[in-house]
Amino acid sequence: MSNFELSNSKDYVNEQATPMHNHLAGEFWVKFWGVRGLIPTPNSHTCRYGSNTACVEIYVAGQHLIFDGGTGLRILGKMWQQHQEPLEAHLFFTNSQSNRIQGFPFFAPAFIAGNCFHIYGTAASNGASIKQCLCDQMLQPHFPYPLQVMESDLNFYNLTPGNVVELGDVKITIAIINKNQKSIGYRVTWGEHSIAYATDLHKSLDIEEQKQILQIIQGADLLISNATYTPPTDKNHEYAELLWKTPVDLAQSADVKRLVISHHHPDDDDTFLDKIQDQVKSAFPNVLLACEGMLLSVGNS
């Protein structure tokens, strides 16, 4: 039986829906603030699943972890601004492409003195550190204010595959999941429970990539992954079943208890994603397609 409990929150982001310390959800939960890949897609046909790019919040054993800083990070930051006490959180980036970092300049809590954020990432394909990539996107003419105007305490950490970050009783393991994009994945472990975040899969995985991915997803309570997709110009819904085959195959081979597919293609509207969810369930019954505002609890009795 699954250890997951799906909240009864609405299928869209409600900035009032989740307090910063949601004890009703338990001591280990995940909330989705951005579920799109490539580019935000706000329109009337994407309102149920959501239109913001990648951002996932995990709360575990008193620690606030954020994975990726797409435009969903702005919405998360607005919610956190409602709290008066100083904030401390850990931000983990999978890569430095625009859809993973574009929300960081709009993350309001980072501009407030007294807050503290620990920021982790690996070197980009050009060798730039995560700090350099975040700085570069905030330089003129891209953004009016440089990173240095952020008054919070920002601590940067350079990661390499095989690193382990320990935050009290919480362990975060890092592995390469897409060597062409220099993308990394994470496994968050607390006690007997774990969440794996591997959201830059491509359709053709070589043996070494499969080995690395299996290290962080094996036996996970929850795997958050992406349905692989072709470039926008080559998008063809006739072959939709191929898009989710890679994460399903990995979840089955690694005995993952539940799979959540996120990073939806910009062309995939709500109706199409409904159909995909039905198709995937026929191959892997314990699966959900991520939607903004979705809250899942891990390990609750």
CSV table of C-alpha atoms in Angstrom, one decimal:
chain,number,residue,atom,x,y,z
A,1,MET,CA,0.0,0.0,0.0
A,2,SER,CA,1.2,3.5,-0.8
A,3,ASN,CA,2.4,5.8,2.0
A,4,PHE,CA,1.1,8.8,0.2
A,5,GLU,CA,-1.9,10.9,1.1
A,6,LEU,CA,-3.2,13.4,-1.5
A,7,SER,CA,-4.4,16.7,-0.1
A,8,ASN,CA,-7.9,18.0,-1.0
A,9,SER,CA,-6.4,21.2,-2.2
A,10,LYS,CA,-7.6,22.7,-5.5
A,11,ASP,CA,-6.0,21.9,-8.8
A,12,TYR,CA,-4.5,25.4,-9.2
A,13,VAL,CA,-2.1,27.4,-7.1
A,14,ASN,CA,-3.9,29.1,-4.2
A,15,GLU,CA,-1.5,31.5,-2.5
A,16,GLN,CA,-3.4,31.2,0.7
A,17,ALA,CA,-3.8,27.4,0.6
A,18,THR,CA,-0.6,26.1,2.3
A,19,PRO,CA,0.8,27.8,5.4
A,20,MET,CA,4.6,27.7,5.7
A,21,HIS,CA,4.3,25.0,8.4
A,22,ASN,CA,1.5,22.8,7.3
A,23,HIS,CA,1.4,20.3,10.2
A,24,LEU,CA,-1.8,18.8,8.8
A,25,ALA,CA,0.3,17.5,5.9
A,26,GLY,CA,2.8,15.9,8.3
A,27,GLU,CA,6.6,16.2,8.7
A,28,PHE,CA,7.4,15.2,5.1
A,29,TRP,CA,5.4,16.6,2.2
A,30,VAL,CA,5.9,18.0,-1.3
A,31,LYS,CA,4.0,20.8,-3.0
A,32,PHE,CA,4.1,21.8,-6.7
A,33,TRP,CA,4.4,25.5,-7.5
A,34,GLY,CA,5.5,25.1,-11.2
A,35,VAL,CA,5.0,22.1,-13.5
A,36,ARG,CA,5.8,23.3,-17.0
A,37,GLY,CA,8.9,22.7,-19.0
A,38,LEU,CA,10.6,25.1,-21.4
A,39,ILE,CA,8.5,28.2,-21.0
A,40,PRO,CA,5.5,29.5,-19.0
A,41,THR,CA,2.1,28.9,-20.8
A,42,PRO,CA,-0.6,31.1,-19.2
A,43,ASN,CA,-3.9,30.6,-21.0
A,44,SER,CA,-7.4,29.3,-20.5
A,45,HIS,CA,-6.4,25.8,-21.7
A,46,THR,CA,-3.7,25.3,-19.0
A,47,CYS,CA,-5.5,26.6,-15.9
A,48,ARG,CA,-6.1,23.2,-14.3
A,49,TYR,CA,-2.6,21.8,-14.5
A,50,GLY,CA,-0.9,25.1,-14.4
A,51,SER,CA,1.4,27.3,-16.5
A,52,ASN,CA,4.4,28.2,-14.3
A,53,THR,CA,7.8,26.6,-15.0
A,54,ALA,CA,9.6,24.2,-12.6
A,55,CYS,CA,9.4,24.7,-8.8
A,56,VAL,CA,8.8,22.1,-6.2
A,57,GLU,CA,8.8,22.6,-2.4
A,58,ILE,CA,9.6,19.8,0.0
A,59,TYR,CA,9.1,20.2,3.8
A,60,VAL,CA,10.9,17.5,5.8
A,61,ALA,CA,11.8,17.3,9.5
A,62,GLY,CA,11.6,21.1,9.9
A,63,GLN,CA,13.7,21.9,6.8
A,64,HIS,CA,12.4,23.8,3.8
A,65,LEU,CA,13.8,22.6,0.5
A,66,ILE,CA,13.1,24.0,-2.9
A,67,PHE,CA,13.9,22.2,-6.1
A,68,ASP,CA,14.4,24.4,-9.2
A,69,GLY,CA,13.6,28.1,-9.5
A,70,GLY,CA,11.3,28.5,-12.5
A,71,THR,CA,8.4,31.0,-12.4
A,72,GLY,CA,6.6,29.0,-9.8
A,73,LEU,CA,9.3,30.3,-7.3
A,74,ARG,CA,7.7,33.8,-7.6
A,75,ILE,CA,4.4,32.4,-6.4
A,76,LEU,CA,6.0,30.5,-3.5
A,77,GLY,CA,7.9,33.7,-2.5
A,78,LYS,CA,4.6,35.7,-2.4
A,79,MET,CA,3.2,33.1,0.0
A,80,TRP,CA,6.3,33.1,2.2
A,81,GLN,CA,6.1,36.9,2.4
A,82,GLN,CA,3.0,36.6,4.5
A,83,HIS,CA,5.1,35.3,7.4
A,84,GLN,CA,6.8,37.8,9.7
A,85,GLU,CA,9.6,35.5,11.1
A,86,PRO,CA,13.0,35.3,9.3
A,87,LEU,CA,13.1,32.6,6.7
A,88,GLU,CA,15.8,29.9,6.1
A,89,ALA,CA,15.6,27.5,3.2
A,90,HIS,CA,17.7,25.4,0.8
A,91,LEU,CA,17.4,25.9,-3.0
A,92,PHE,CA,18.6,23.0,-5.2
A,93,PHE,CA,18.9,23.5,-9.0
A,94,THR,CA,19.0,20.7,-11.5
A,95,ASN,CA,20.7,22.8,-14.2
A,96,SER,CA,21.1,26.4,-15.2
A,97,GLN,CA,18.8,26.6,-18.2
A,98,SER,CA,16.3,29.5,-18.2
A,99,ASN,CA,13.2,27.5,-17.3
A,100,ARG,CA,15.0,26.3,-14.1
A,101,ILE,CA,16.3,29.7,-12.9
A,102,GLN,CA,14.0,32.4,-14.4
A,103,GLY,CA,12.0,32.8,-11.2
A,104,PHE,CA,14.9,33.6,-9.0
A,105,PRO,CA,15.1,37.4,-9.8
A,106,PHE,CA,11.4,37.6,-8.7
A,107,PHE,CA,11.8,35.6,-5.5
A,108,ALA,CA,10.8,38.4,-3.1
A,109,PRO,CA,12.1,36.8,0.2
A,110,ALA,CA,15.7,37.0,-1.2
A,111,PHE,CA,15.5,40.8,-1.1
A,112,ILE,CA,14.7,40.9,2.6
A,113,ALA,CA,17.4,41.3,5.2
A,114,GLY,CA,17.4,38.7,7.9
A,115,ASN,CA,16.4,35.8,5.6
A,116,CYS,CA,18.9,33.1,4.7
A,117,PHE,CA,19.0,30.9,1.6
A,118,HIS,CA,21.5,28.1,0.9
A,119,ILE,CA,21.8,27.7,-2.9
A,120,TYR,CA,23.1,24.5,-4.5
A,121,GLY,CA,23.9,23.6,-8.1
A,122,THR,CA,26.4,22.0,-10.5
A,123,ALA,CA,28.5,23.6,-13.2
A,124,ALA,CA,26.7,24.5,-16.4
A,125,SER,CA,27.8,23.1,-19.8
A,126,ASN,CA,30.1,26.1,-20.2
A,127,GLY,CA,31.6,25.6,-16.8
A,128,ALA,CA,29.8,28.5,-15.1
A,129,SER,CA,28.9,27.9,-11.5
A,130,ILE,CA,25.3,28.2,-10.2
A,131,LYS,CA,26.2,31.6,-8.7
A,132,GLN,CA,27.6,32.9,-11.9
A,133,CYS,CA,24.5,31.7,-13.9
A,134,LEU,CA,22.1,33.4,-11.4
A,135,CYS,CA,24.2,36.6,-11.4
A,136,ASP,CA,24.4,36.7,-15.2
A,137,GLN,CA,20.6,36.6,-15.8
A,138,MET,CA,20.2,39.6,-13.4
A,139,LEU,CA,22.6,41.8,-15.4
A,140,GLN,CA,21.6,44.6,-17.7
A,141,PRO,CA,19.9,44.5,-20.2
A,142,HIS,CA,18.2,41.3,-18.9
A,143,PHE,CA,17.1,42.6,-15.5
A,144,PRO,CA,17.2,46.0,-13.9
A,145,TYR,CA,18.8,45.0,-10.6
A,146,PRO,CA,21.9,42.9,-10.0
A,147,LEU,CA,22.0,40.0,-7.6
A,148,GLN,CA,23.9,42.1,-5.1
A,149,VAL,CA,20.8,44.1,-4.3
A,150,MET,CA,19.3,41.0,-2.6
A,151,GLU,CA,19.7,41.7,1.1
A,152,SER,CA,19.2,38.2,2.4
A,153,ASP,CA,22.1,36.0,3.3
A,154,LEU,CA,22.9,34.0,0.2
A,155,ASN,CA,25.3,31.0,0.6
A,156,PHE,CA,26.3,29.2,-2.6
A,157,TYR,CA,27.5,25.5,-2.8
A,158,ASN,CA,29.0,23.8,-5.9
A,159,LEU,CA,27.9,20.2,-6.3
A,160,THR,CA,29.2,17.3,-8.2
A,161,PRO,CA,27.6,13.9,-8.8
A,162,GLY,CA,28.1,11.6,-5.8
A,163,ASN,CA,27.9,14.5,-3.3
A,164,VAL,CA,25.7,14.1,-0.2
A,165,VAL,CA,24.3,17.1,1.6
A,166,GLU,CA,23.3,16.4,5.2
A,167,LEU,CA,20.8,18.7,6.9
A,168,GLY,CA,20.3,17.2,10.4
A,169,ASP,CA,18.6,13.9,9.9
A,170,VAL,CA,17.8,14.7,6.2
A,171,LYS,CA,20.2,13.4,3.5
A,172,ILE,CA,20.2,14.7,-0.1
A,173,THR,CA,22.1,12.6,-2.6
A,174,ILE,CA,23.1,13.9,-6.0
A,175,ALA,CA,23.5,12.1,-9.3
A,176,ILE,CA,24.0,13.0,-12.9
A,177,ILE,CA,20.8,12.2,-14.9
A,178,ASN,CA,21.5,13.9,-18.3
A,179,LYS,CA,25.2,14.2,-19.2
A,180,ASN,CA,24.5,16.2,-22.3
A,181,GLN,CA,22.6,18.9,-20.4
A,182,LYS,CA,24.8,18.6,-17.3
A,183,SER,CA,21.6,18.0,-15.3
A,184,ILE,CA,21.6,16.5,-11.9
A,185,GLY,CA,18.9,14.7,-9.9
A,186,TYR,CA,18.3,14.5,-6.1
A,187,ARG,CA,17.1,12.0,-3.6
A,188,VAL,CA,15.8,13.3,-0.3
A,189,THR,CA,15.9,10.7,2.5
A,190,TRP,CA,14.5,11.0,6.0
A,191,GLY,CA,14.4,7.9,8.1
A,192,GLU,CA,12.7,5.1,6.0
A,193,HIS,CA,11.1,7.5,3.5
A,194,SER,CA,12.5,9.2,0.4
A,195,ILE,CA,11.5,11.4,-2.5
A,196,ALA,CA,13.5,11.3,-5.8
A,197,TYR,CA,13.6,14.4,-8.1
A,198,ALA,CA,14.9,13.5,-11.6
A,199,THR,CA,13.3,15.9,-14.1
A,200,ASP,CA,15.6,16.1,-17.1
A,201,LEU,CA,15.3,12.6,-18.5
A,202,HIS,CA,15.7,12.1,-22.3
A,203,LYS,CA,14.4,9.2,-24.3
A,204,SER,CA,17.7,7.4,-25.0
A,205,LEU,CA,19.6,6.7,-21.7
A,206,ASP,CA,23.0,5.0,-21.9
A,207,ILE,CA,24.0,2.4,-19.4
A,208,GLU,CA,26.0,4.9,-17.2
A,209,GLU,CA,23.0,7.3,-17.0
A,210,GLN,CA,20.6,4.5,-16.1
A,211,LYS,CA,23.0,3.4,-13.3
A,212,GLN,CA,23.2,6.9,-12.0
A,213,ILE,CA,19.5,7.5,-12.1
A,214,LEU,CA,18.7,4.1,-10.4
A,215,GLN,CA,21.0,5.1,-7.5
A,216,ILE,CA,18.7,7.9,-6.5
A,217,ILE,CA,15.3,6.5,-7.4
A,218,GLN,CA,15.6,2.9,-6.2
A,219,GLY,CA,12.7,2.0,-3.9
A,220,ALA,CA,11.7,5.7,-3.5
A,221,ASP,CA,8.3,6.5,-2.0
A,222,LEU,CA,7.9,9.1,-4.7
A,223,LEU,CA,9.7,9.7,-8.0
A,224,ILE,CA,9.1,13.2,-9.5
A,225,SER,CA,10.1,13.0,-13.1
A,226,ASN,CA,9.4,14.3,-16.6
A,227,ALA,CA,7.8,12.8,-19.7
A,228,THR,CA,10.5,13.2,-22.3
A,229,TYR,CA,9.5,15.3,-25.3
A,230,THR,CA,10.8,16.4,-28.6
A,231,PRO,CA,11.5,20.1,-29.5
A,232,PRO,CA,8.4,22.3,-30.0
A,233,THR,CA,8.7,22.3,-33.8
A,234,ASP,CA,8.6,18.5,-33.9
A,235,LYS,CA,5.8,18.0,-31.4
A,236,ASN,CA,3.4,15.3,-32.5
A,237,HIS,CA,0.6,14.0,-30.2
A,238,GLU,CA,0.2,10.9,-32.3
A,239,TYR,CA,3.2,9.5,-30.5
A,240,ALA,CA,2.3,10.6,-27.0
A,241,GLU,CA,2.7,7.2,-25.5
A,242,LEU,CA,6.4,7.4,-26.2
A,243,LEU,CA,6.7,10.5,-24.0
A,244,TRP,CA,6.0,8.8,-20.7
A,245,LYS,CA,7.6,5.4,-21.5
A,246,THR,CA,11.0,6.4,-20.0
A,247,PRO,CA,9.9,7.5,-16.5
A,248,VAL,CA,7.4,4.5,-16.3
A,249,ASP,CA,10.1,2.0,-17.2
A,250,LEU,CA,12.5,3.5,-14.7
A,251,ALA,CA,9.8,3.6,-11.9
A,252,GLN,CA,8.9,-0.1,-12.6
A,253,SER,CA,12.5,-1.3,-12.7
A,254,ALA,CA,13.4,0.6,-9.5
A,255,ASP,CA,10.3,-0.5,-7.5
A,256,VAL,CA,9.1,3.1,-7.0
A,257,LYS,CA,5.9,3.3,-5.0
A,258,ARG,CA,4.4,6.4,-6.7
A,259,LEU,CA,5.3,8.3,-9.8
A,260,VAL,CA,4.5,12.0,-10.5
A,261,ILE,CA,5.1,13.3,-14.0
A,262,SER,CA,5.8,17.0,-14.2
A,263,HIS,CA,7.5,19.5,-16.6
A,264,HIS,CA,4.6,19.3,-19.0
A,265,HIS,CA,5.3,20.5,-22.6
A,266,PRO,CA,4.0,24.0,-23.4
A,267,ASP,CA,1.8,22.6,-26.2
A,268,ASP,CA,0.0,20.1,-23.8
A,269,ASP,CA,-3.3,21.6,-22.7
A,270,ASP,CA,-5.5,20.3,-19.9
A,271,THR,CA,-7.6,18.1,-22.1
A,272,PHE,CA,-4.5,16.4,-23.6
A,273,LEU,CA,-2.9,15.9,-20.2
A,274,ASP,CA,-6.1,14.3,-18.9
A,275,LYS,CA,-5.8,11.7,-21.7
A,276,ILE,CA,-2.1,11.2,-21.0
A,277,GLN,CA,-2.9,10.5,-17.3
A,278,ASP,CA,-5.4,7.8,-18.2
A,279,GLN,CA,-2.9,6.2,-20.6
A,280,VAL,CA,-0.1,6.2,-18.1
A,281,LYS,CA,-2.3,4.7,-15.4
A,282,SER,CA,-2.9,1.7,-17.7
A,283,ALA,CA,0.8,1.0,-17.5
A,284,PHE,CA,1.6,2.2,-14.0
A,285,PRO,CA,-1.5,2.6,-11.8
A,286,ASN,CA,0.1,4.6,-9.0
A,287,VAL,CA,0.8,7.7,-11.1
A,288,LEU,CA,-0.3,11.3,-11.1
A,289,LEU,CA,0.3,14.1,-13.5
A,290,ALA,CA,1.5,17.1,-11.5
A,291,CYS,CA,-0.7,20.2,-11.2
A,292,GLU,CA,0.1,23.5,-9.5
A,293,GLY,CA,-1.0,23.5,-5.9
A,294,MET,CA,-1.0,19.7,-5.6
A,295,LEU,CA,0.2,18.6,-2.1
A,296,LEU,CA,1.4,15.1,-1.3
A,297,SER,CA,2.3,13.7,2.2
A,298,VAL,CA,4.9,11.0,2.6
A,299,GLY,CA,4.9,8.4,5.3
A,300,ASN,CA,1.8,9.4,7.1
A,301,SER,CA,0.0,6.5,8.8
